[in-house]
Amino acid sequence: MARYLCLTQALVFRDIGVSVRKRFPTMNSLIQAGLLLEEEKQKLESIKLKYDKYWVPTNWIYTLIFRARREGKITHDILASKLCDEIKTFRYNLQMVCNYDWVPLPLVYTQAVFLATYAYFATCLIGRQKIITDRDVPYKHILDMILPIMTMIQFFFVIGWVKVAQGLLNPFGQDDDDFECNYLIDKNLATSLCIVDDEYDNVPEIRKDRFWRNSEAKPLYSIASLAVAGKQLIGSAIKFKLQTKGDEPEMVIRKFSKQISKQSSLQGFSRISTGAHKRSITNSKKRRSEFRTGSKSLGESSLRCRRWPECSADVMHDVNTEVRELDEIGSPERSRVPRLSHSTSEDHNMEYY
């Protein structure tokens, strides 16, 4: 499987990088390099597909993973699924590299940039020169500079940026700053084979080190590194100190003002339609006035029998709210407005003497 991964990478790089194409010009060169076998080459060539065949080695890897799971070489389905996910990620990254290579910048764009840059500086070379003339023009005999210093500086900067952009057009080329694709293939092949062949189940014996059950052991630094000041990762507000009277701050319950609570409660009414809201207020006031009439009659004559008015839940809520407000302001009308309860309002046949 490790060799198949390197084979997939080599197949992709030989189609997008000139240096890898020169290294592996044909499929036989891959066989000579050991990345591909003769039987595998025949299987690749037997696939009748006019598009690329980069996916074939990864498909072989999936088949080997499923076969190893059936034979018990992979002990759990989670491990097999994790292997498939890693192979999928590797294949996706190679596909993204191909996408960047397939959609390059148009050649006309680079030609237009070079033409505009050189034409601009050719115009500056002529238009920014100092001339000597006999005509009556201001400062005709004064030459502040011989060389166009600012034009030269501008030319160096702009042409430098153009050259950098030109080098970024093909990062898989043969320039000094391009990716070393051949080195990546060699490194991945050697590392993967070393992992699966030489370093499998090869770990040192566990021994006691200087940190073994030693809470006083501290990390050490070299003398040269002591000159560099270390920065601790601390919060920006950790040094903020509050001025308190005692050792500990006093904790209290947060109270909201009456005005704020009313404003927050009124926010829900904005969602109700205007007509429904007005009808609800009118009906509530009407029922409240009927209740007040009955309650005042009870207060004026305690010897007469009076039937308690029929009240609904919203009327009780409105009346009790008004009672609480009267309690807060200490109004004398509080004694004439009793508080309602569900037991009183539901028993409409109850009589009071």
Coordinates of C-alpha atoms in Angstrom, one line a residue:
M1 CA 0.0 0.0 0.0
A2 CA 2.9 2.4 0.7
R3 CA 4.3 1.7 -2.7
Y4 CA 0.9 2.3 -4.3
L5 CA 0.7 5.7 -2.6
C6 CA 4.1 6.7 -4.0
L7 CA 3.1 5.4 -7.4
T8 CA 0.0 7.6 -7.4
Q9 CA 2.1 10.6 -6.5
A10 CA 4.6 9.9 -9.2
L11 CA 1.8 9.5 -11.8
V12 CA 0.4 12.9 -10.9
F13 CA 3.8 14.7 -10.7
R14 CA 5.0 13.3 -14.1
D15 CA 2.0 15.0 -15.7
I16 CA 2.3 18.4 -14.1
G17 CA 6.1 18.7 -13.5
V18 CA 8.7 18.9 -16.2
S19 CA 11.5 17.6 -13.9
V20 CA 9.5 14.5 -13.0
R21 CA 8.5 14.0 -16.6
K22 CA 12.1 14.0 -17.6
R23 CA 12.9 11.5 -14.9
F24 CA 10.0 9.1 -15.8
P25 CA 9.3 9.7 -19.5
T26 CA 7.5 6.3 -20.0
M27 CA 5.8 3.7 -17.9
N28 CA 8.8 1.4 -18.3
S29 CA 10.9 3.9 -16.4
L30 CA 8.5 3.5 -13.5
I31 CA 9.1 -0.2 -13.7
Q32 CA 12.8 0.2 -13.7
A33 CA 12.5 2.6 -10.7
G34 CA 10.6 -0.1 -8.7
L35 CA 7.4 1.9 -8.3
L36 CA 5.5 -0.3 -10.7
L37 CA 5.5 -4.0 -11.6
E38 CA 4.9 -5.5 -15.0
E39 CA 1.6 -7.1 -14.1
E40 CA 0.4 -3.8 -12.6
K41 CA 1.4 -2.0 -15.8
Q42 CA -0.7 -4.5 -17.8
K43 CA -3.7 -3.9 -15.6
L44 CA -3.3 -0.2 -16.0
E45 CA -3.1 -0.5 -19.8
S46 CA -6.1 -2.9 -19.8
I47 CA -8.4 -0.2 -18.4
K48 CA -10.1 1.4 -21.4
L49 CA -10.5 5.0 -20.3
K50 CA -9.7 8.1 -22.2
Y51 CA -9.2 10.1 -19.0
D52 CA -6.5 9.9 -16.4
K53 CA -5.9 6.8 -14.4
Y54 CA -4.5 8.3 -11.2
W55 CA -7.3 6.7 -9.2
V56 CA -6.3 3.1 -10.1
P57 CA -3.5 2.6 -7.5
T58 CA -5.7 4.1 -4.7
N59 CA -8.5 1.7 -5.7
W60 CA -6.0 -1.2 -5.3
I61 CA -5.3 0.1 -1.8
Y62 CA -9.0 0.1 -0.9
T63 CA -9.2 -3.5 -2.1
L64 CA -6.2 -4.6 0.0
I65 CA -7.7 -2.9 3.1
F66 CA -11.0 -4.8 2.7
R67 CA -9.2 -8.0 2.1
A68 CA -7.0 -7.5 5.2
R69 CA -10.1 -6.8 7.2
R70 CA -11.8 -10.1 6.1
E71 CA -8.7 -12.1 6.8
G72 CA -8.4 -10.6 10.3
K73 CA -5.1 -8.7 9.7
I74 CA -7.0 -5.5 10.6
T75 CA -8.6 -6.2 13.9
H76 CA -11.5 -3.7 13.8
D77 CA -13.7 -1.9 11.4
I78 CA -12.8 1.5 12.9
L79 CA -9.1 0.9 11.9
A80 CA -10.1 0.0 8.4
S81 CA -12.3 3.1 8.2
K82 CA -9.5 5.3 9.4
L83 CA -7.1 3.9 6.8
C84 CA -9.7 4.6 4.1
D85 CA -10.2 8.1 5.3
E86 CA -6.4 8.8 5.2
I87 CA -6.2 7.4 1.7
K88 CA -9.1 9.5 0.6
T89 CA -7.4 12.7 2.1
F90 CA -4.2 11.9 0.2
R91 CA -6.1 11.4 -3.1
Y92 CA -8.1 14.6 -2.6
N93 CA -4.9 16.6 -2.1
L94 CA -3.4 15.2 -5.3
Q95 CA -6.6 16.1 -7.1
M96 CA -6.4 19.7 -5.9
V97 CA -2.8 19.9 -7.2
C98 CA -4.1 18.7 -10.6
N99 CA -6.9 21.3 -10.5
Y100 CA -4.4 24.1 -10.0
D101 CA -2.3 22.8 -12.9
W102 CA -5.3 22.4 -15.2
V103 CA -6.5 26.0 -14.8
P104 CA -3.5 28.3 -15.2
L105 CA -3.5 32.0 -15.8
P106 CA -4.2 32.9 -19.4
L107 CA -1.1 33.6 -21.5
V108 CA -2.7 36.8 -22.8
Y109 CA -2.7 38.1 -19.3
T110 CA 1.0 37.7 -18.8
Q111 CA 1.8 39.2 -22.2
A112 CA -0.5 42.2 -21.5
V113 CA 1.3 42.8 -18.2
F114 CA 4.7 42.7 -19.7
L115 CA 3.7 44.9 -22.6
A116 CA 2.1 47.5 -20.4
T117 CA 5.0 47.6 -18.0
Y118 CA 7.7 48.0 -20.6
A119 CA 5.7 50.5 -22.7
Y120 CA 5.1 52.6 -19.5
F121 CA 8.8 52.8 -18.6
A122 CA 9.8 53.5 -22.2
T123 CA 7.4 56.5 -22.1
C124 CA 8.8 57.6 -18.8
L125 CA 12.3 57.4 -20.2
I126 CA 11.5 60.0 -22.8
G127 CA 8.8 62.1 -21.0
R128 CA 10.7 62.6 -17.8
Q129 CA 14.0 63.9 -19.3
K130 CA 15.2 67.4 -18.7
I131 CA 15.6 69.5 -21.8
I132 CA 17.6 72.7 -22.6
T133 CA 15.9 75.2 -24.8
D134 CA 16.1 78.9 -25.7
R135 CA 12.4 79.4 -25.3
D136 CA 11.1 81.5 -22.5
V137 CA 10.0 78.8 -20.1
P138 CA 10.4 78.8 -16.3
Y139 CA 13.5 77.1 -14.9
K140 CA 15.0 76.5 -18.3
H141 CA 18.6 76.7 -17.2
I142 CA 18.2 74.7 -13.9
L143 CA 18.9 71.0 -13.9
D144 CA 18.1 69.4 -10.6
M145 CA 19.4 66.0 -11.5
I146 CA 21.2 64.2 -14.4
L147 CA 19.9 60.7 -13.8
P148 CA 16.2 59.9 -13.3
I149 CA 16.7 58.4 -9.9
M150 CA 13.0 58.1 -9.0
T151 CA 12.2 56.5 -12.4
M152 CA 15.0 54.0 -12.0
I153 CA 13.7 53.0 -8.5
Q154 CA 10.2 52.6 -9.7
F155 CA 11.4 50.5 -12.6
F156 CA 13.4 48.2 -10.4
F157 CA 10.4 47.6 -8.0
V158 CA 7.8 47.0 -10.7
I159 CA 10.0 44.8 -12.8
G160 CA 10.9 42.8 -9.7
W161 CA 7.2 42.2 -8.9
V162 CA 6.6 41.1 -12.5
K163 CA 9.4 38.6 -12.3
V164 CA 8.1 37.2 -9.0
A165 CA 4.7 36.8 -10.6
Q166 CA 6.2 35.1 -13.6
G167 CA 7.9 32.6 -11.3
L168 CA 4.7 31.8 -9.5
L169 CA 2.9 30.9 -12.8
N170 CA 4.5 27.4 -12.8
P171 CA 5.6 26.3 -9.3
F172 CA 6.3 22.8 -10.6
G173 CA 8.9 23.9 -13.2
Q174 CA 12.7 23.7 -13.1
D175 CA 13.5 27.0 -11.6
D176 CA 15.5 27.3 -8.4
D177 CA 12.4 28.4 -6.4
D178 CA 10.0 25.8 -7.7
F179 CA 8.9 22.7 -5.8
E180 CA 11.4 19.8 -5.8
C181 CA 9.0 17.2 -6.9
N182 CA 11.6 14.5 -7.4
Y183 CA 12.8 15.0 -3.8
L184 CA 9.3 14.7 -2.5
I185 CA 8.8 11.4 -4.4
D186 CA 12.1 10.0 -3.0
K187 CA 11.5 11.2 0.5
N188 CA 8.0 9.7 0.6
L189 CA 9.1 6.4 -0.8
A190 CA 12.0 6.0 1.6
T191 CA 10.0 7.1 4.6
S192 CA 7.0 4.9 3.9
L193 CA 9.1 1.8 3.3
C194 CA 11.1 2.5 6.4
I195 CA 7.9 2.7 8.5
V196 CA 6.3 -0.5 7.2
D197 CA 9.5 -2.6 6.9
D198 CA 12.1 -1.6 9.4
E199 CA 10.4 0.4 12.2
Y200 CA 7.2 -1.7 12.6
D201 CA 6.9 -2.8 16.2
N202 CA 10.3 -1.4 17.0
V203 CA 10.1 0.7 20.1
P204 CA 12.6 1.2 22.9
E205 CA 12.1 -0.4 26.3
I206 CA 10.3 1.8 28.8
R207 CA 12.7 2.9 31.5
K208 CA 12.6 5.4 34.3
D209 CA 13.7 8.9 33.2
R210 CA 14.4 12.1 35.2
F211 CA 10.7 13.0 35.3
W212 CA 9.6 9.6 36.7
R213 CA 7.4 10.4 39.7
N214 CA 9.5 13.6 40.3
S215 CA 7.3 16.6 40.8
E216 CA 10.3 18.8 41.4
A217 CA 11.9 18.2 38.0
K218 CA 12.0 21.3 35.8
P219 CA 12.8 21.7 32.1
L220 CA 16.3 22.9 31.3
Y221 CA 17.5 25.5 28.9
S222 CA 20.9 26.0 27.3
I223 CA 23.0 29.0 28.2
A224 CA 22.5 30.6 24.8
S225 CA 18.8 30.4 25.0
L226 CA 18.7 32.2 28.4
A227 CA 19.3 35.5 26.6
V228 CA 16.0 35.2 24.8
A229 CA 13.2 36.4 26.9
G230 CA 10.4 33.9 27.1
K231 CA 6.8 35.1 26.9
Q232 CA 4.1 33.4 28.9
L233 CA 0.7 32.7 27.5
I234 CA -1.5 34.6 29.9
G235 CA -4.8 36.3 29.5
S236 CA -5.0 40.1 28.9
A237 CA -7.2 40.7 31.9
I238 CA -5.3 38.5 34.4
K239 CA -3.6 41.5 36.0
F240 CA -6.8 43.6 36.4
K241 CA -7.4 44.2 40.0
L242 CA -10.8 45.3 41.5
Q243 CA -10.9 47.7 44.5
T244 CA -12.9 46.0 47.2
K245 CA -13.5 47.0 50.8
G246 CA -12.7 43.6 52.3
D247 CA -10.8 40.6 51.2
E248 CA -13.7 39.2 49.2
P249 CA -16.1 41.1 47.0
E250 CA -19.7 41.3 48.2
M251 CA -22.1 39.2 46.0
V252 CA -25.7 40.4 45.6
I253 CA -28.7 39.5 43.5
R254 CA -29.2 41.6 40.5
K255 CA -32.4 43.5 40.4
F256 CA -34.0 45.1 37.3
S257 CA -35.8 48.4 37.5
K258 CA -39.5 48.6 36.9
Q259 CA -39.1 50.6 33.7
I260 CA -36.7 48.1 32.2
S261 CA -39.0 45.2 33.0
K262 CA -42.0 47.0 31.4
Q263 CA -40.0 47.7 28.3
S264 CA -38.9 44.1 28.0
S265 CA -42.4 42.9 28.5
L266 CA -43.8 45.3 25.9
Q267 CA -41.4 43.9 23.2
G268 CA -43.6 40.8 22.9
F269 CA -46.6 42.9 22.1
S270 CA -45.0 44.2 18.9
R271 CA -45.5 40.8 17.3
I272 CA -49.3 40.9 17.9
S273 CA -51.5 42.6 15.2
T274 CA -52.8 46.0 16.1
G275 CA -56.5 45.1 15.8
A276 CA -56.2 42.0 18.0
H277 CA -54.2 44.0 20.6
K278 CA -56.9 46.7 20.7
R279 CA -59.7 44.2 21.1
S280 CA -57.9 42.5 23.9
I281 CA -57.3 45.7 25.8
T282 CA -61.0 46.8 25.4
N283 CA -62.4 43.5 26.6
S284 CA -60.0 43.4 29.5
K285 CA -61.0 46.9 30.6
K286 CA -64.7 46.1 30.3
R287 CA -64.4 42.9 32.5
R288 CA -62.2 44.8 35.0
S289 CA -64.8 47.6 35.4
E290 CA -67.5 45.0 35.9
F291 CA -65.4 43.3 38.6
R292 CA -64.7 46.7 40.3
T293 CA -68.5 47.4 40.5
G294 CA -69.1 44.1 42.2
S295 CA -66.2 44.5 44.6
K296 CA -67.3 48.0 45.6
S297 CA -70.8 46.8 46.3
L298 CA -69.4 44.2 48.5
G299 CA -67.4 46.8 50.4
E300 CA -70.3 49.2 50.9
S301 CA -72.8 46.6 52.2
S302 CA -71.5 43.6 53.9
L303 CA -75.0 42.5 55.1
R304 CA -76.4 41.9 51.6
C305 CA -75.7 38.8 49.7
R306 CA -73.8 39.5 46.5
R307 CA -72.8 37.0 43.8
W308 CA -69.1 37.1 42.9
P309 CA -68.7 38.2 39.3
E310 CA -67.6 35.7 36.7
C311 CA -63.9 36.2 35.9
S312 CA -61.5 34.6 33.5
A313 CA -57.8 34.0 33.9
D314 CA -56.7 37.1 32.0
V315 CA -59.0 39.3 34.2
M316 CA -57.5 37.8 37.4
H317 CA -54.0 38.5 36.0
D318 CA -54.9 42.1 35.3
V319 CA -56.5 42.7 38.7
N320 CA -53.8 41.1 40.6
T321 CA -51.2 43.1 38.7
E322 CA -53.1 46.3 39.7
V323 CA -53.2 45.1 43.3
R324 CA -49.5 44.7 43.3
E325 CA -49.0 48.2 41.9
L326 CA -51.3 49.6 44.6
D327 CA -49.3 47.8 47.3
E328 CA -46.1 49.3 46.0
I329 CA -47.4 52.9 46.0
G330 CA -49.4 52.5 49.2
S331 CA -52.7 53.8 47.7
P332 CA -55.8 54.0 49.9
E333 CA -57.8 52.2 47.2
R334 CA -56.0 49.0 48.0
S335 CA -58.5 48.1 50.7
R336 CA -61.4 48.2 48.2
V337 CA -59.8 46.0 45.6
P338 CA -59.4 42.4 46.8
R339 CA -57.0 39.9 45.3
L340 CA -58.4 37.1 43.2
S341 CA -57.6 33.4 43.3
H342 CA -58.7 30.5 41.1
S343 CA -60.8 28.9 43.8
T344 CA -62.9 32.1 44.2
S345 CA -63.3 32.8 40.5
E346 CA -64.3 29.3 39.5
D347 CA -67.0 28.9 42.2
H348 CA -69.5 31.4 40.8
N349 CA -72.3 30.3 43.0
M350 CA -70.5 31.2 46.3
E351 CA -72.2 33.9 48.3
Y352 CA -70.6 36.3 50.8
Y353 CA -72.4 37.9 53.9

